[in-house]
Short mmCIF file of C-alpha atoms and ligand atoms in Angstrom, two decimals:
data_model
loop_
_atom_site.label_atom_id
_atom_site.label_comp_id
_atom_site.label_asym_id
_atom_site.label_seq_id
_atom_site.Cartn_x
_atom_site.Cartn_y
_atom_site.Cartn_z
CA MET N 1 -17.41 9.68 -18.95
CA ALA N 2 -15.29 7.31 -16.84
CA LYS N 3 -11.54 7.97 -16.92
CA PRO N 4 -9.27 5.07 -17.95
CA ILE N 5 -7.08 3.66 -15.19
CA TYR N 6 -4.46 0.89 -15.28
CA ILE N 7 -3.36 -1.40 -12.46
CA ILE N 8 0.33 -2.16 -11.87
CA GLY N 9 0.58 -5.74 -10.60
CA ALA N 10 -1.74 -8.51 -11.79
CA GLY N 11 -1.39 -10.89 -8.84
CA GLY N 12 -3.90 -11.52 -6.04
CA LEU N 13 -3.70 -7.92 -4.85
CA GLY N 14 -4.23 -6.72 -8.44
CA SER N 15 -7.40 -8.79 -8.60
CA GLU N 16 -8.57 -7.28 -5.28
CA MET N 17 -7.82 -3.76 -6.53
CA LEU N 18 -9.90 -4.48 -9.63
CA ALA N 19 -12.73 -5.32 -7.22
CA LEU N 20 -12.07 -2.16 -5.15
CA LEU N 21 -12.31 0.00 -8.28
CA LYS N 22 -15.91 -1.19 -8.79
CA SER N 23 -16.71 1.29 -6.00
CA PHE N 24 -15.24 4.15 -8.06
CA PRO N 25 -17.47 4.46 -11.16
CA GLU N 26 -15.57 7.57 -12.23
CA TYR N 27 -12.80 5.18 -13.34
CA SER N 28 -12.85 2.36 -15.86
CA VAL N 29 -10.05 -0.23 -15.64
CA ASN N 30 -8.42 -0.70 -19.06
CA GLY N 31 -5.71 -3.24 -18.26
CA PHE N 32 -2.70 -4.27 -16.19
CA TYR N 33 1.03 -3.67 -16.29
CA ASP N 34 3.04 -6.53 -14.85
CA ASP N 35 6.74 -7.44 -15.08
CA LYS N 36 6.00 -11.19 -14.91
CA LEU N 37 3.53 -11.29 -17.82
CA LYS N 38 3.88 -10.77 -21.54
CA LYS N 39 2.21 -7.94 -23.43
CA GLY N 40 -1.12 -9.25 -24.74
CA ASP N 41 -1.62 -11.87 -21.99
CA LEU N 42 -5.14 -11.98 -20.57
CA VAL N 43 -5.42 -11.72 -16.79
CA HIS N 44 -8.51 -11.28 -14.57
CA GLY N 45 -10.48 -10.73 -17.78
CA LEU N 46 -8.29 -7.81 -18.92
CA ILE N 47 -5.24 -7.38 -21.09
CA CYS N 48 -1.65 -7.00 -19.92
CA LEU N 49 -0.25 -3.95 -21.69
CA GLY N 50 3.38 -4.65 -20.89
CA SER N 51 5.98 -4.37 -18.15
CA THR N 52 6.56 -1.38 -15.90
CA ASP N 53 9.50 -0.41 -18.20
CA THR N 54 6.86 0.43 -20.85
CA LEU N 55 5.47 3.06 -18.47
CA CYS N 56 8.83 4.85 -18.18
CA THR N 57 8.54 6.02 -21.79
CA CYS N 58 4.76 6.52 -21.93
CA THR N 59 3.97 9.96 -23.42
CA GLU N 60 0.20 10.15 -22.77
CA PRO N 61 -1.24 11.22 -19.38
CA THR N 62 -1.88 7.89 -17.62
CA ILE N 63 -3.71 7.20 -14.37
CA LEU N 64 -2.40 4.24 -12.37
CA LEU N 65 -3.11 2.22 -9.24
CA LEU N 66 -0.15 0.37 -7.71
CA ALA N 67 -1.27 -3.12 -6.63
CA ILE N 68 1.96 -4.35 -5.05
CA GLY N 69 2.05 -5.38 -1.38
CA ASP N 70 5.78 -5.78 -0.81
CA PRO N 71 7.11 -2.36 0.32
CA LEU N 72 10.56 -2.69 -1.27
CA THR N 73 9.12 -3.73 -4.64
CA LYS N 74 6.71 -0.80 -4.43
CA ARG N 75 9.56 1.60 -3.70
CA ASN N 76 11.68 0.27 -6.58
CA VAL N 77 8.83 0.51 -9.09
CA ILE N 78 7.88 4.05 -8.03
CA GLN N 79 11.50 5.23 -8.08
CA LYS N 80 11.85 3.81 -11.59
CA LEU N 81 8.68 5.61 -12.76
CA SER N 82 9.35 8.89 -10.95
CA GLY N 83 11.05 10.46 -14.01
CA ASN N 84 7.83 10.32 -16.04
CA SER N 85 5.59 13.27 -15.13
CA LYS N 86 2.76 11.92 -17.34
CA LEU N 87 1.95 9.24 -14.76
CA SER N 88 -0.41 9.98 -11.89
CA PHE N 89 -1.46 7.92 -8.88
CA PRO N 90 -4.72 8.99 -7.21
CA THR N 91 -5.52 8.16 -3.59
CA PHE N 92 -8.32 5.63 -3.05
CA ILE N 93 -10.31 5.40 0.17
CA HIS N 94 -12.98 2.71 -0.08
CA PRO N 95 -16.47 3.95 0.87
CA LYS N 96 -16.63 1.15 3.45
CA ALA N 97 -13.52 2.38 5.27
CA THR N 98 -14.25 4.49 8.38
CA ILE N 99 -12.42 7.68 9.29
CA LEU N 100 -13.77 8.93 12.61
CA ASN N 101 -12.30 12.46 12.48
CA GLU N 102 -11.75 13.09 8.79
CA ASP N 103 -10.55 16.71 9.07
CA THR N 104 -7.54 15.62 11.11
CA CYS N 105 -6.34 12.75 8.88
CA THR N 106 -4.22 13.16 5.74
CA PHE N 107 -3.46 10.70 2.95
CA GLY N 108 -0.65 10.93 0.38
CA LYS N 109 -0.74 10.16 -3.33
CA GLY N 110 -1.06 6.57 -4.45
CA THR N 111 -2.29 5.52 -1.01
CA ILE N 112 -5.05 2.90 -0.87
CA VAL N 113 -7.40 2.33 2.05
CA THR N 114 -9.52 -0.78 1.52
CA ALA N 115 -12.90 -1.86 2.90
CA GLY N 116 -13.29 -2.28 6.65
CA VAL N 117 -10.26 -0.22 7.67
CA VAL N 118 -10.89 2.04 10.69
CA LEU N 119 -8.86 5.19 11.37
CA THR N 120 -9.56 7.32 14.43
CA THR N 121 -8.04 10.80 14.64
CA GLN N 122 -4.90 12.93 14.00
CA ILE N 123 -3.37 10.42 11.57
CA LYS N 124 -0.81 11.08 8.80
CA ILE N 125 -0.59 8.52 6.02
CA ARG N 126 2.03 9.42 3.42
CA ASP N 127 2.54 8.21 -0.20
CA PHE N 128 1.97 4.73 -1.68
CA VAL N 129 0.75 3.22 1.58
CA LEU N 130 -1.60 0.23 1.54
CA LEU N 131 -4.00 -0.16 4.47
CA ASN N 132 -5.55 -3.53 3.81
CA LEU N 133 -8.89 -5.01 4.90
CA ASN N 134 -10.04 -4.46 8.51
CA SER N 135 -6.80 -3.00 9.77
CA THR N 136 -7.18 -0.41 12.54
CA ILE N 137 -5.11 2.74 12.91
CA GLY N 138 -5.16 4.58 16.24
CA HIS N 139 -4.78 8.23 17.18
CA ASP N 140 -1.64 10.18 16.17
CA VAL N 141 -0.22 7.37 14.05
CA ILE N 142 2.25 8.32 11.31
CA ILE N 143 2.76 5.93 8.40
CA ASN N 144 5.50 6.88 5.96
CA ASP N 145 5.96 6.12 2.25
CA TYR N 146 5.58 2.59 0.76
CA CYS N 147 4.38 0.91 3.99
CA SER N 148 1.87 -1.95 3.74
CA VAL N 149 -0.41 -2.81 6.66
CA MET N 150 -1.93 -6.21 5.94
CA PRO N 151 -5.45 -7.46 6.76
CA GLY N 152 -6.55 -7.32 10.38
CA ALA N 153 -3.40 -5.66 11.73
CA ASN N 154 -3.80 -3.12 14.53
CA LEU N 155 -1.61 -0.06 15.12
CA ALA N 156 -2.26 1.47 18.53
CA GLY N 157 -2.01 5.20 19.29
CA SER N 158 1.14 7.16 18.39
CA VAL N 159 2.77 4.31 16.49
CA GLN N 160 5.19 5.50 13.82
CA LEU N 161 6.15 3.41 10.80
CA TYR N 162 9.20 4.71 8.94
CA ASN N 163 9.48 4.16 5.14
CA SER N 164 8.80 0.75 3.54
CA VAL N 165 7.60 -1.17 6.61
CA LEU N 166 5.55 -4.35 6.20
CA VAL N 167 3.06 -5.09 8.98
CA GLY N 168 1.86 -8.70 8.53
CA SER N 169 -1.77 -9.74 8.79
CA GLY N 170 -3.21 -9.79 12.30
CA ALA N 171 -0.15 -8.20 13.92
CA ASN N 172 -0.55 -5.80 16.84
CA VAL N 173 1.81 -2.88 17.38
CA LEU N 174 1.45 -1.44 20.86
CA ASN N 175 1.18 2.22 21.84
CA GLY N 176 3.95 4.61 20.91
CA ILE N 177 6.21 2.03 19.22
CA SER N 178 8.34 3.17 16.29
CA VAL N 179 9.24 0.75 13.53
CA GLY N 180 12.42 1.48 11.53
CA GLU N 181 12.76 1.75 7.75
CA ASN N 182 12.43 -1.52 5.76
CA ALA N 183 11.46 -3.49 8.88
CA ARG N 184 9.02 -6.42 8.61
CA ILE N 185 6.55 -7.52 11.27
CA GLY N 186 5.36 -11.11 10.91
CA SER N 187 1.72 -12.13 10.74
CA GLY N 188 0.23 -12.44 14.21
CA ALA N 189 3.14 -10.75 16.01
CA VAL N 190 2.64 -8.55 19.06
CA VAL N 191 5.22 -5.78 18.93
CA THR N 192 6.03 -4.49 22.41
CA LYS N 193 9.37 -2.75 21.73
CA GLN N 194 10.88 -0.47 19.10
CA VAL N 195 11.81 -2.32 15.88
CA LEU N 196 15.13 -1.37 14.29
CA PRO N 197 15.56 -0.55 10.58
CA ASN N 198 15.77 -3.68 8.36
CA GLN N 199 14.79 -5.97 11.24
CA THR N 200 12.22 -8.76 10.84
CA VAL N 201 10.32 -9.59 14.02
CA VAL N 202 7.85 -12.42 14.67
CA GLY N 203 5.93 -13.96 17.57
CA ILE N 204 4.44 -12.89 20.89
CA PRO N 205 6.17 -10.85 22.14
CA ALA N 206 7.83 -10.12 18.79
CA LYS N 207 11.53 -11.03 18.56
CA PRO N 208 14.00 -10.49 15.71
CA ILE N 209 14.81 -13.34 13.30
CA GLY N 210 17.42 -13.72 10.59
C1 COA U 1 7.80 -12.35 8.87
C2 COA U 1 7.91 -12.61 7.39
C3 COA U 1 7.98 -11.27 6.63
C4 COA U 1 9.19 -13.40 7.18
O1 COA U 1 9.33 -13.80 5.87
P1 COA U 1 10.67 -14.58 5.41
O2 COA U 1 11.86 -13.69 5.60
O3 COA U 1 10.41 -15.09 4.03
O4 COA U 1 10.81 -15.70 6.50
P2 COA U 1 10.66 -17.28 6.37
O5 COA U 1 9.32 -17.63 5.82
O6 COA U 1 11.87 -17.80 5.68
O7 COA U 1 10.70 -17.72 7.91
C5 COA U 1 11.83 -17.60 8.70
C6 COA U 1 11.51 -18.23 10.05
O8 COA U 1 10.55 -17.42 10.74
C7 COA U 1 9.36 -18.20 11.02
N1 COA U 1 8.23 -17.29 10.78
C8 COA U 1 7.94 -16.64 9.61
N2 COA U 1 6.86 -15.88 9.76
C9 COA U 1 6.43 -16.07 11.03
C10 COA U 1 5.34 -15.53 11.75
N3 COA U 1 4.49 -14.66 11.19
N4 COA U 1 5.20 -15.92 13.05
C11 COA U 1 6.07 -16.80 13.63
N5 COA U 1 7.14 -17.32 12.97
C12 COA U 1 7.31 -16.96 11.69
C13 COA U 1 9.38 -19.35 10.05
O9 COA U 1 8.65 -20.44 10.55
C14 COA U 1 10.88 -19.62 9.97
O10 COA U 1 11.28 -20.32 11.12
P3 COA U 1 12.42 -21.47 11.05
O11 COA U 1 13.67 -20.73 10.59
O12 COA U 1 12.48 -21.96 12.46
O13 COA U 1 11.93 -22.46 10.05
C15 COA U 1 6.69 -13.41 6.82
O14 COA U 1 6.68 -14.73 7.27
C16 COA U 1 5.33 -12.79 7.19
O15 COA U 1 4.74 -13.03 8.26
N6 COA U 1 4.83 -11.94 6.26
C17 COA U 1 3.54 -11.32 6.36
C18 COA U 1 2.66 -11.89 5.25
C19 COA U 1 1.27 -11.30 5.24
O16 COA U 1 0.77 -10.70 6.16
N7 COA U 1 0.62 -11.45 4.11
C20 COA U 1 -0.69 -10.89 3.94
C21 COA U 1 -1.22 -11.28 2.60
S1 COA U 1 -2.77 -10.51 2.32
#
């Protein structure tokens, strides 16, 4: 029998994760948790069961998928829920993602790899990472907790993303670059130099803003 699963976040990404879960018949989606909706609201054809605060006090074993793209929001939600050992977050790798050398790649809990993503070899992906549609991840890349790599972004070999980095859609991060904690890379940027923690960089070549 399919196991019940709930999605945290009922926005556009939540709707895409509902679609992704169609490829995992061992799970059946029973509803959403969302801080911006009211308990009982209908969303994407399912019910909202309450806010993430509800999950802090949940006493039944509960399987969840975190459908939040913004790394800092992800981190805050997970830190809030970390006291409740009843909650679990499986790893999802879509069957249409490609991992060229599977034995050498590792994926942490709550990490989601969507359709069309390509990973090559010797890659470490830690917890609650989102690798979104058609992104490519080169050899020896390390991606730390809460990072989100948006559609069509490319990380070349030996890139390292520290915790909670956002890589915008279509961005390119060149070989061996490290990107500091909480940094954001704008859509379409080409990152040619190290990015400092908390920095936002945009453009070609990418330069800091703000
Ligand atoms: C880089 C980013 C994080 C900055 O967000 P922000 O802090 O809200 O920045 P703002 O939108 O206020 O923009 C600040 C300035 O940077 C410019 N800018 C923002 N993003 C840019 C980008 N990707 N490329 C070039 N310039 C950009 C804006 O035009 C603005 O310039 P101005 O001050 O001259 O008007 C965001 O724009 C971005 O690219 N996010 C990625 C989104 C994404 O990939 N979504 C995928 C959904 S599936």
